[in-house]
PDB file of C-alpha atoms in Angstrom:
ATOM      1  CA  UNK A   1      64.009 194.506 134.266  1.00 55.00           C
ATOM      2  CA  UNK A   2      64.251 190.620 134.787  1.00 71.00           C
ATOM      3  CA  UNK A   3      66.859 189.126 135.352  1.00 82.00           C
ATOM      4  CA  UNK A   4      68.994 187.623 132.327  1.00 85.00           C
ATOM      5  CA  UNK A   5      70.721 184.707 132.019  1.00 85.00           C
ATOM      6  CA  UNK A   6      74.269 183.808 130.586  1.00 87.00           C
ATOM      7  CA  UNK A   7      74.073 181.330 128.920  1.00 89.00           C
ATOM      8  CA  UNK A   8      77.634 179.921 126.852  1.00 88.00           C
ATOM      9  CA  UNK A   9      77.138 181.381 122.649  1.00 87.00           C
ATOM     10  CA  UNK A  10      79.541 177.783 122.255  1.00 87.00           C
ATOM     11  CA  UNK A  11      76.521 175.882 123.712  1.00 88.00           C
ATOM     12  CA  UNK A  12      73.766 178.303 121.801  1.00 90.00           C
ATOM     13  CA  UNK A  13      75.241 178.133 118.476  1.00 88.00           C
ATOM     14  CA  UNK A  14      76.028 174.903 118.137  1.00 88.00           C
ATOM     15  CA  UNK A  15      71.998 174.085 119.788  1.00 89.00           C
ATOM     16  CA  UNK A  16      71.024 176.478 116.987  1.00 90.00           C
ATOM     17  CA  UNK A  17      72.479 175.110 114.391  1.00 87.00           C
ATOM     18  CA  UNK A  18      71.490 170.822 115.284  1.00 85.00           C
ATOM     19  CA  UNK A  19      67.806 172.624 115.157  1.00 87.00           C
ATOM     20  CA  UNK A  20      68.414 172.977 111.808  1.00 86.00           C
ATOM     21  CA  UNK A  21      68.057 176.879 111.689  1.00 89.00           C
ATOM     22  CA  UNK A  22      70.485 179.207 112.104  1.00 88.00           C
ATOM     23  CA  UNK A  23      70.454 183.147 114.593  1.00 90.00           C
ATOM     24  CA  UNK A  24      68.789 185.375 112.325  1.00 90.00           C
ATOM     25  CA  UNK A  25      66.208 182.857 111.502  1.00 88.00           C
ATOM     26  CA  UNK A  26      65.765 182.060 115.216  1.00 92.00           C
ATOM     27  CA  UNK A  27      65.486 186.416 116.707  1.00 92.00           C
ATOM     28  CA  UNK A  28      62.662 186.643 113.337  1.00 91.00           C
ATOM     29  CA  UNK A  29      60.919 184.237 115.354  1.00 90.00           C
ATOM     30  CA  UNK A  30      61.649 184.194 118.327  1.00 92.00           C
ATOM     31  CA  UNK A  31      61.789 187.694 118.577  1.00 92.00           C
ATOM     32  CA  UNK A  32      64.940 187.881 120.573  1.00 92.00           C
ATOM     33  CA  UNK A  33      67.540 190.209 119.947  1.00 91.00           C
ATOM     34  CA  UNK A  34      70.141 189.289 117.861  1.00 91.00           C
ATOM     35  CA  UNK A  35      72.995 190.697 119.603  1.00 90.00           C
ATOM     36  CA  UNK A  36      71.323 188.541 123.516  1.00 90.00           C
ATOM     37  CA  UNK A  37      71.238 185.337 120.888  1.00 91.00           C
ATOM     38  CA  UNK A  38      74.613 185.951 119.892  1.00 90.00           C
ATOM     39  CA  UNK A  39      76.436 186.518 123.127  1.00 87.00           C
ATOM     40  CA  UNK A  40      73.817 184.327 125.196  1.00 89.00           C
ATOM     41  CA  UNK A  41      72.645 186.570 127.328  1.00 90.00           C
ATOM     42  CA  UNK A  42      68.560 185.971 127.933  1.00 91.00           C
ATOM     43  CA  UNK A  43      65.921 186.307 130.438  1.00 91.00           C
ATOM     44  CA  UNK A  44      64.379 182.813 131.361  1.00 91.00           C
ATOM     45  CA  UNK A  45      61.279 183.706 129.548  1.00 91.00           C
ATOM     46  CA  UNK A  46      63.154 184.129 126.506  1.00 91.00           C
ATOM     47  CA  UNK A  47      65.321 180.730 127.000  1.00 92.00           C
ATOM     48  CA  UNK A  48      61.791 178.590 127.372  1.00 94.00           C
ATOM     49  CA  UNK A  49      60.822 180.658 124.135  1.00 93.00           C
ATOM     50  CA  UNK A  50      64.444 179.018 122.376  1.00 93.00           C
ATOM     51  CA  UNK A  51      63.896 175.969 124.125  1.00 93.00           C
ATOM     52  CA  UNK A  52      60.433 175.227 121.990  1.00 93.00           C
ATOM     53  CA  UNK A  53      61.517 176.691 119.537  1.00 91.00           C
ATOM     54  CA  UNK A  54      64.571 174.683 119.207  1.00 91.00           C
ATOM     55  CA  UNK A  55      62.669 171.395 121.116  1.00 89.00           C
ATOM     56  CA  UNK A  56      65.141 170.641 122.844  1.00 89.00           C
ATOM     57  CA  UNK A  57      65.000 171.150 126.890  1.00 89.00           C
ATOM     58  CA  UNK A  58      66.043 174.293 128.959  1.00 89.00           C
ATOM     59  CA  UNK A  59      68.241 171.681 131.160  1.00 87.00           C
ATOM     60  CA  UNK A  60      70.462 171.130 127.455  1.00 87.00           C
ATOM     61  CA  UNK A  61      71.418 174.811 126.616  1.00 89.00           C
ATOM     62  CA  UNK A  62      74.005 174.759 130.641  1.00 86.00           C
ATOM     63  CA  UNK A  63      75.831 171.157 129.563  1.00 79.00           C
ATOM     64  CA  UNK A  64      79.564 171.812 128.607  1.00 72.00           C
ATOM     65  CA  UNK A  65      79.301 169.699 125.136  1.00 71.00           C
ATOM     66  CA  UNK A  66      76.170 169.322 123.048  1.00 68.00           C
ATOM     67  CA  UNK A  67      77.348 166.706 120.721  1.00 62.00           C
ATOM     68  CA  UNK A  68      77.016 167.229 116.728  1.00 68.00           C
ATOM     69  CA  UNK A  69      73.662 165.417 114.399  1.00 70.00           C
ATOM     70  CA  UNK A  70      76.166 163.046 112.345  1.00 79.00           C
ATOM     71  CA  UNK A  71      76.338 164.236 109.369  1.00 85.00           C
ATOM     72  CA  UNK A  72      74.453 162.078 106.295  1.00 90.00           C
ATOM     73  CA  UNK A  73      74.758 162.789 103.005  1.00 89.00           C
ATOM     74  CA  UNK A  74      72.308 164.759 101.216  1.00 89.00           C
ATOM     75  CA  UNK A  75      71.038 163.355  98.091  1.00 88.00           C
ATOM     76  CA  UNK A  76      68.121 165.646  97.126  1.00 85.00           C
ATOM     77  CA  UNK A  77      68.475 167.435  94.340  1.00 80.00           C
ATOM     78  CA  UNK A  78      68.229 171.395  95.479  1.00 79.00           C
ATOM     79  CA  UNK A  79      70.983 171.108  98.047  1.00 78.00           C
ATOM     80  CA  UNK A  80      71.979 174.507  98.589  1.00 78.00           C
ATOM     81  CA  UNK A  81      68.801 174.607 100.049  1.00 81.00           C
ATOM     82  CA  UNK A  82      69.112 174.144 103.614  1.00 84.00           C
ATOM     83  CA  UNK A  83      67.416 171.636 105.317  1.00 88.00           C
ATOM     84  CA  UNK A  84      64.338 172.815 106.604  1.00 88.00           C
ATOM     85  CA  UNK A  85      64.465 172.203 111.040  1.00 91.00           C
ATOM     86  CA  UNK A  86      61.837 168.550 110.393  1.00 92.00           C
ATOM     87  CA  UNK A  87      64.235 167.056 109.580  1.00 93.00           C
ATOM     88  CA  UNK A  88      66.357 167.816 112.128  1.00 92.00           C
ATOM     89  CA  UNK A  89      64.676 166.834 114.770  1.00 92.00           C
ATOM     90  CA  UNK A  90      63.491 164.347 112.567  1.00 94.00           C
ATOM     91  CA  UNK A  91      67.251 162.662 112.301  1.00 93.00           C
ATOM     92  CA  UNK A  92      68.024 163.269 116.634  1.00 91.00           C
ATOM     93  CA  UNK A  93      64.631 161.120 117.234  1.00 93.00           C
ATOM     94  CA  UNK A  94      66.422 157.822 115.183  1.00 95.00           C
ATOM     95  CA  UNK A  95      69.985 158.977 116.748  1.00 92.00           C
ATOM     96  CA  UNK A  96      67.810 158.263 120.338  1.00 91.00           C
ATOM     97  CA  UNK A  97      66.439 155.457 119.627  1.00 93.00           C
ATOM     98  CA  UNK A  98      69.691 153.869 118.212  1.00 92.00           C
ATOM     99  CA  UNK A  99      71.737 154.749 121.249  1.00 89.00           C
ATOM    100  CA  UNK A 100      69.122 153.385 123.593  1.00 90.00           C
ATOM    101  CA  UNK A 101      68.579 150.350 121.073  1.00 88.00           C
ATOM    102  CA  UNK A 102      72.599 149.799 121.231  1.00 85.00           C
ATOM    103  CA  UNK A 103      71.810 150.779 125.848  1.00 84.00           C
ATOM    104  CA  UNK A 104      70.363 148.171 125.563  1.00 83.00           C
ATOM    105  CA  UNK A 105      72.428 146.041 124.453  1.00 77.00           C
ATOM    106  CA  UNK A 106      69.061 144.509 122.092  1.00 73.00           C
ATOM    107  CA  UNK A 107      70.554 143.017 118.962  1.00 75.00           C
ATOM    108  CA  UNK A 108      72.085 144.923 116.181  1.00 87.00           C
ATOM    109  CA  UNK A 109      70.487 145.206 112.247  1.00 92.00           C
ATOM    110  CA  UNK A 110      71.391 142.108 109.954  1.00 93.00           C
ATOM    111  CA  UNK A 111      72.253 144.084 106.550  1.00 95.00           C
ATOM    112  CA  UNK A 112      72.551 141.063 104.128  1.00 95.00           C
ATOM    113  CA  UNK A 113      76.481 142.176 102.320  1.00 94.00           C
ATOM    114  CA  UNK A 114      75.650 141.117  97.974  1.00 96.00           C
ATOM    115  CA  UNK A 115      78.230 142.098  96.334  1.00 94.00           C
ATOM    116  CA  UNK A 116      78.806 146.485  94.390  1.00 92.00           C
ATOM    117  CA  UNK A 117      78.927 144.951  90.913  1.00 95.00           C
ATOM    118  CA  UNK A 118      75.214 144.297  91.312  1.00 97.00           C
ATOM    119  CA  UNK A 119      73.159 145.803  88.976  1.00 95.00           C
ATOM    120  CA  UNK A 120      69.801 147.392  90.128  1.00 95.00           C
ATOM    121  CA  UNK A 121      67.886 145.104  88.223  1.00 95.00           C
ATOM    122  CA  UNK A 122      70.147 142.261  90.374  1.00 97.00           C
ATOM    123  CA  UNK A 123      70.255 143.556  93.692  1.00 98.00           C
ATOM    124  CA  UNK A 124      66.409 143.899  94.198  1.00 97.00           C
ATOM    125  CA  UNK A 125      66.100 140.000  92.969  1.00 97.00           C
ATOM    126  CA  UNK A 126      68.775 138.241  95.159  1.00 97.00           C
ATOM    127  CA  UNK A 127      67.743 140.546  98.423  1.00 98.00           C
ATOM    128  CA  UNK A 128      64.089 139.668  97.597  1.00 97.00           C
ATOM    129  CA  UNK A 129      65.673 135.890  98.016  1.00 96.00           C
ATOM    130  CA  UNK A 130      66.831 136.855 100.536  1.00 97.00           C
ATOM    131  CA  UNK A 131      63.678 137.920 102.697  1.00 97.00           C
ATOM    132  CA  UNK A 132      62.165 135.245 100.696  1.00 96.00           C
ATOM    133  CA  UNK A 133      58.596 136.542  99.930  1.00 95.00           C
ATOM    134  CA  UNK A 134      56.260 137.141  97.855  1.00 94.00           C
ATOM    135  CA  UNK A 135      55.727 140.161  95.240  1.00 96.00           C
ATOM    136  CA  UNK A 136      52.697 141.588  97.322  1.00 96.00           C
ATOM    137  CA  UNK A 137      50.169 143.825  95.088  1.00 95.00           C
ATOM    138  CA  UNK A 138      46.904 143.952  94.637  1.00 95.00           C
ATOM    139  CA  UNK A 139      46.034 145.377  98.389  1.00 95.00           C
ATOM    140  CA  UNK A 140      45.761 148.891  99.381  1.00 96.00           C
ATOM    141  CA  UNK A 141      49.041 151.392  99.552  1.00 96.00           C
ATOM    142  CA  UNK A 142      48.509 151.033 103.034  1.00 97.00           C
ATOM    143  CA  UNK A 143      48.226 147.330 103.568  1.00 97.00           C
ATOM    144  CA  UNK A 144      51.631 146.905 101.473  1.00 97.00           C
ATOM    145  CA  UNK A 145      53.259 149.393 102.975  1.00 97.00           C
ATOM    146  CA  UNK A 146      53.005 148.305 106.628  1.00 97.00           C
ATOM    147  CA  UNK A 147      53.388 144.244 105.485  1.00 97.00           C
ATOM    148  CA  UNK A 148      56.569 145.355 104.133  1.00 97.00           C
ATOM    149  CA  UNK A 149      57.969 148.105 107.572  1.00 97.00           C
ATOM    150  CA  UNK A 150      56.874 144.340 109.944  1.00 97.00           C
ATOM    151  CA  UNK A 151      58.924 142.490 107.257  1.00 97.00           C
ATOM    152  CA  UNK A 152      62.052 144.509 106.986  1.00 97.00           C
ATOM    153  CA  UNK A 153      62.174 144.980 110.906  1.00 95.00           C
ATOM    154  CA  UNK A 154      61.693 141.723 111.916  1.00 94.00           C
ATOM    155  CA  UNK A 155      64.135 140.449 109.831  1.00 95.00           C
ATOM    156  CA  UNK A 156      66.853 142.746 108.557  1.00 95.00           C
ATOM    157  CA  UNK A 157      66.355 144.562 113.117  1.00 94.00           C
ATOM    158  CA  UNK A 158      65.997 147.620 111.248  1.00 95.00           C
ATOM    159  CA  UNK A 159      64.354 151.036 113.033  1.00 96.00           C
ATOM    160  CA  UNK A 160      61.526 152.924 110.325  1.00 97.00           C
ATOM    161  CA  UNK A 161      60.275 154.823 111.930  1.00 97.00           C
ATOM    162  CA  UNK A 162      57.466 157.808 109.808  1.00 96.00           C
ATOM    163  CA  UNK A 163      57.971 162.002 110.828  1.00 94.00           C
ATOM    164  CA  UNK A 164      57.350 165.110 109.370  1.00 92.00           C
ATOM    165  CA  UNK A 165      59.499 165.790 107.410  1.00 91.00           C
ATOM    166  CA  UNK A 166      58.674 169.185 105.289  1.00 79.00           C
ATOM    167  CA  UNK A 167      57.439 172.401 107.126  1.00 68.00           C
ATOM    168  CA  UNK A 168      54.562 173.735 107.201  1.00 54.00           C
ATOM    169  CA  UNK A 169      54.655 177.688 106.340  1.00 49.00           C
ATOM    170  CA  UNK A 170      57.739 178.507 104.692  1.00 45.00           C
ATOM    171  CA  UNK A 171      58.574 182.214 104.167  1.00 49.00           C
ATOM    172  CA  UNK A 172      62.693 181.971 103.533  1.00 49.00           C
ATOM    173  CA  UNK A 173      62.044 180.404 100.163  1.00 48.00           C
ATOM    174  CA  UNK A 174      65.867 178.853 100.765  1.00 49.00           C
ATOM    175  CA  UNK A 175      65.134 176.034 103.073  1.00 53.00           C
ATOM    176  CA  UNK A 176      63.829 173.335 101.774  1.00 56.00           C
ATOM    177  CA  UNK A 177      60.172 171.346 101.839  1.00 71.00           C
ATOM    178  CA  UNK A 178      61.643 168.369  99.015  1.00 81.00           C
ATOM    179  CA  UNK A 179      63.079 165.824 101.689  1.00 90.00           C
ATOM    180  CA  UNK A 180      60.991 162.462 101.142  1.00 92.00           C
ATOM    181  CA  UNK A 181      62.424 160.480 103.777  1.00 95.00           C
ATOM    182  CA  UNK A 182      65.973 159.378 104.851  1.00 96.00           C
ATOM    183  CA  UNK A 183      68.235 156.798 106.074  1.00 97.00           C
ATOM    184  CA  UNK A 184      71.352 156.527 108.896  1.00 96.00           C
ATOM    185  CA  UNK A 185      73.236 153.034 108.349  1.00 95.00           C
ATOM    186  CA  UNK A 186      75.326 152.056 111.467  1.00 92.00           C
ATOM    187  CA  UNK A 187      75.153 148.928 113.575  1.00 92.00           C
ATOM    188  CA  UNK A 188      71.654 149.998 114.309  1.00 94.00           C
ATOM    189  CA  UNK A 189      70.826 151.309 111.160  1.00 96.00           C
ATOM    190  CA  UNK A 190      67.109 153.330 110.598  1.00 96.00           C
ATOM    191  CA  UNK A 191      64.887 154.790 108.081  1.00 98.00           C
ATOM    192  CA  UNK A 192      62.850 157.349 108.296  1.00 97.00           C
ATOM    193  CA  UNK A 193      59.634 157.365 106.849  1.00 97.00           C
ATOM    194  CA  UNK A 194      57.680 161.261 105.399  1.00 95.00           C
ATOM    195  CA  UNK A 195      54.910 160.829 107.630  1.00 94.00           C
ATOM    196  CA  UNK A 196      52.327 163.399 105.150  1.00 92.00           C
ATOM    197  CA  UNK A 197      52.797 161.269 102.061  1.00 93.00           C
ATOM    198  CA  UNK A 198      50.862 159.022 100.541  1.00 94.00           C
ATOM    199  CA  UNK A 199      51.229 155.347 101.777  1.00 96.00           C
ATOM    200  CA  UNK A 200      52.367 154.708  97.480  1.00 95.00           C
ATOM    201  CA  UNK A 201      54.755 156.429  97.499  1.00 94.00           C
ATOM    202  CA  UNK A 202      56.142 155.350 101.505  1.00 96.00           C
ATOM    203  CA  UNK A 203      56.550 152.398  99.915  1.00 97.00           C
ATOM    204  CA  UNK A 204      58.894 153.773  97.269  1.00 96.00           C
ATOM    205  CA  UNK A 205      60.493 156.069  99.409  1.00 96.00           C
ATOM    206  CA  UNK A 206      61.428 152.911 101.941  1.00 98.00           C
ATOM    207  CA  UNK A 207      62.375 149.959  99.406  1.00 98.00           C
ATOM    208  CA  UNK A 208      64.976 153.724  98.480  1.00 96.00           C
ATOM    209  CA  UNK A 209      66.657 154.015 101.626  1.00 97.00           C
ATOM    210  CA  UNK A 210      66.537 149.515 101.294  1.00 98.00           C
ATOM    211  CA  UNK A 211      69.161 150.524  98.828  1.00 97.00           C
ATOM    212  CA  UNK A 212      70.493 152.673 100.223  1.00 96.00           C
ATOM    213  CA  UNK A 213      71.313 150.083 103.368  1.00 97.00           C
ATOM    214  CA  UNK A 214      72.378 147.257 101.686  1.00 97.00           C
ATOM    215  CA  UNK A 215      74.640 149.247  99.573  1.00 95.00           C
ATOM    216  CA  UNK A 216      76.214 150.435 103.396  1.00 94.00           C
ATOM    217  CA  UNK A 217      75.600 153.665 103.413  1.00 94.00           C
ATOM    218  CA  UNK A 218      73.483 156.733 104.865  1.00 94.00           C
ATOM    219  CA  UNK A 219      71.770 159.631 102.951  1.00 92.00           C
ATOM    220  CA  UNK A 220      68.773 161.997 102.706  1.00 93.00           C
ATOM    221  CA  UNK A 221      66.860 161.745 100.030  1.00 92.00           C
ATOM    222  CA  UNK A 222      64.226 163.429  97.686  1.00 87.00           C
ATOM    223  CA  UNK A 223      63.819 160.588  94.834  1.00 72.00           C
ATOM    224  CA  UNK A 224      63.529 163.347  92.288  1.00 69.00           C
ATOM    225  CA  UNK A 225      62.968 160.149  89.738  1.00 57.00           C
ATOM    226  CA  UNK A 226      63.792 161.929  86.177  1.00 51.00           C
ATOM    227  CA  UNK A 227      67.514 162.178  87.825  1.00 48.00           C
ATOM    228  CA  UNK A 228      70.475 159.566  85.904  1.00 49.00           C
ATOM    229  CA  UNK A 229      73.005 161.243  85.310  1.00 49.00           C
ATOM    230  CA  UNK A 230      74.464 163.583  88.025  1.00 50.00           C
ATOM    231  CA  UNK A 231      72.797 161.392  90.682  1.00 70.00           C
ATOM    232  CA  UNK A 232      74.405 157.693  89.861  1.00 85.00           C
ATOM    233  CA  UNK A 233      74.194 156.658  93.468  1.00 89.00           C
ATOM    234  CA  UNK A 234      70.306 158.392  93.418  1.00 90.00           C
ATOM    235  CA  UNK A 235      69.494 157.102  89.757  1.00 89.00           C
ATOM    236  CA  UNK A 236      70.675 152.450  91.130  1.00 93.00           C
ATOM    237  CA  UNK A 237      68.590 152.806  94.228  1.00 94.00           C
ATOM    238  CA  UNK A 238      65.501 153.974  92.403  1.00 92.00           C
ATOM    239  CA  UNK A 239      65.563 151.260  89.198  1.00 93.00           C
ATOM    240  CA  UNK A 240      66.214 148.518  93.586  1.00 96.00           C
ATOM    241  CA  UNK A 241      62.776 150.006  94.171  1.00 96.00           C
ATOM    242  CA  UNK A 242      61.632 150.102  90.684  1.00 94.00           C
ATOM    243  CA  UNK A 243      62.263 146.668  89.976  1.00 95.00           C
ATOM    244  CA  UNK A 244      61.439 145.043  93.766  1.00 97.00           C
ATOM    245  CA  UNK A 245      58.318 146.999  94.057  1.00 97.00           C
ATOM    246  CA  UNK A 246      57.409 146.690  89.907  1.00 96.00           C
ATOM    247  CA  UNK A 247      59.196 143.958  88.682  1.00 96.00           C
ATOM    248  CA  UNK A 248      60.363 144.039  84.984  1.00 94.00           C
ATOM    249  CA  UNK A 249      58.811 139.822  84.131  1.00 94.00           C
ATOM    250  CA  UNK A 250      56.006 140.588  86.532  1.00 95.00           C
ATOM    251  CA  UNK A 251      54.410 144.148  84.979  1.00 94.00           C
ATOM    252  CA  UNK A 252      54.784 142.192  81.797  1.00 91.00           C
ATOM    253  CA  UNK A 253      52.203 140.407  82.053  1.00 91.00           C
ATOM    254  CA  UNK A 254      50.375 142.860  83.156  1.00 90.00           C
ATOM    255  CA  UNK A 255      50.336 145.142  79.829  1.00 87.00           C
ATOM    256  CA  UNK A 256      50.111 142.061  77.315  1.00 85.00           C
ATOM    257  CA  UNK A 257      45.866 142.387  78.437  1.00 82.00           C
ATOM    258  CA  UNK A 258      46.504 146.126  76.654  1.00 75.00           C
ATOM    259  CA  UNK A 259      47.320 146.353  72.334  1.00 67.00           C
ATOM    260  CA  UNK A 260      47.797 149.749  72.203  1.00 63.00           C
ATOM    261  CA  UNK A 261      49.848 151.267  75.496  1.00 62.00           C
ATOM    262  CA  UNK A 262      50.010 154.277  73.899  1.00 65.00           C
ATOM    263  CA  UNK A 263      46.596 155.841  72.713  1.00 70.00           C
ATOM    264  CA  UNK A 264      45.747 153.911  76.365  1.00 78.00           C
ATOM    265  CA  UNK A 265      48.910 154.895  78.770  1.00 83.00           C
ATOM    266  CA  UNK A 266      47.077 156.924  80.930  1.00 86.00           C
ATOM    267  CA  UNK A 267      44.053 154.198  81.640  1.00 86.00           C
ATOM    268  CA  UNK A 268      47.561 151.844  82.332  1.00 88.00           C
ATOM    269  CA  UNK A 269      49.424 154.283  84.042  1.00 91.00           C
ATOM    270  CA  UNK A 270      46.585 154.577  86.519  1.00 93.00           C
ATOM    271  CA  UNK A 271      45.516 150.115  86.576  1.00 92.00           C
ATOM    272  CA  UNK A 272      48.560 150.030  87.421  1.00 94.00           C
ATOM    273  CA  UNK A 273      49.221 151.926  90.312  1.00 95.00           C
ATOM    274  CA  UNK A 274      46.204 150.587  92.069  1.00 95.00           C
ATOM    275  CA  UNK A 275      47.531 147.238  91.074  1.00 95.00           C
ATOM    276  CA  UNK A 276      50.756 147.332  92.422  1.00 97.00           C
ATOM    277  CA  UNK A 277      50.289 150.148  94.822  1.00 96.00           C
ATOM    278  CA  UNK A 278      52.528 151.791  93.977  1.00 96.00           C
ATOM    279  CA  UNK A 279      52.144 156.166  92.643  1.00 94.00           C
ATOM    280  CA  UNK A 280      51.556 156.672  88.827  1.00 93.00           C
ATOM    281  CA  UNK A 281      54.634 159.010  88.545  1.00 90.00           C
ATOM    282  CA  UNK A 282      57.035 155.125  90.296  1.00 91.00           C
ATOM    283  CA  UNK A 283      54.885 153.539  87.195  1.00 93.00           C
ATOM    284  CA  UNK A 284      56.123 155.756  84.200  1.00 89.00           C
ATOM    285  CA  UNK A 285      59.392 156.313  85.455  1.00 84.00           C
ATOM    286  CA  UNK A 286      59.196 152.167  85.849  1.00 86.00           C
ATOM    287  CA  UNK A 287      57.475 152.117  82.069  1.00 85.00           C
ATOM    288  CA  UNK A 288      60.546 154.958  81.127  1.00 82.00           C
ATOM    289  CA  UNK A 289      63.269 152.186  82.742  1.00 78.00           C
ATOM    290  CA  UNK A 290      61.449 149.548  80.327  1.00 78.00           C
TER     291      UNK A 290
END
């Protein structure tokens, strides 16, 4: 019989929860009896298996103190669904990078302060003036995305990374697969974009999260464009991103070449999507706002 190792149950439970699992899910995934996990009594081979699933070093299981992840406001439409492990892993990575930046004494993020009374349209225009940049358009989405990321990283000293935020195969349908991006507002602020999203979607996600940071808040977002009334903060950030990426005055000029818009709506949306490098859904959102 293989020798079992005693792990403090409280430490193990904290690591499990901070990785986006619960004891039952971990038991099913590792095929380790639930009673053994609850007691913290496992063999070395089982502990290695747990370590791989939770993506934690073995040393973490023998620590006396395990810090919990910071709680980030959840703005998803389906908040009753549990966040999937990929989101927790991405959050840990971003928080690790933030702490390393602080330890190295590197510059803190320099987020400008704007009045909270500004409309999202006004904030987008003020922010563009602050950055001192022209509208990027008529380029491939990946080029626009990289240009904006570089500008924001250099000007605001933000950490912007891309991580997979959606699970592969999920048997439990209650697990969330709708996270597009999230942000953490602190002395050193950061944004995580969903690595698997198309660049045109990442662009909108990026500026949605920038809006959260400009409003001195953090957030986990699914970017449900249709949500307005019950999610005022998300609606505000959506409108900010739409105005920044597809300014009202600019799109009105582009629309002048289409005299019969209703009949050519699909063609118009497709063309505007290519011009501004954003998704067709964003263009439709912009037209609805107009």
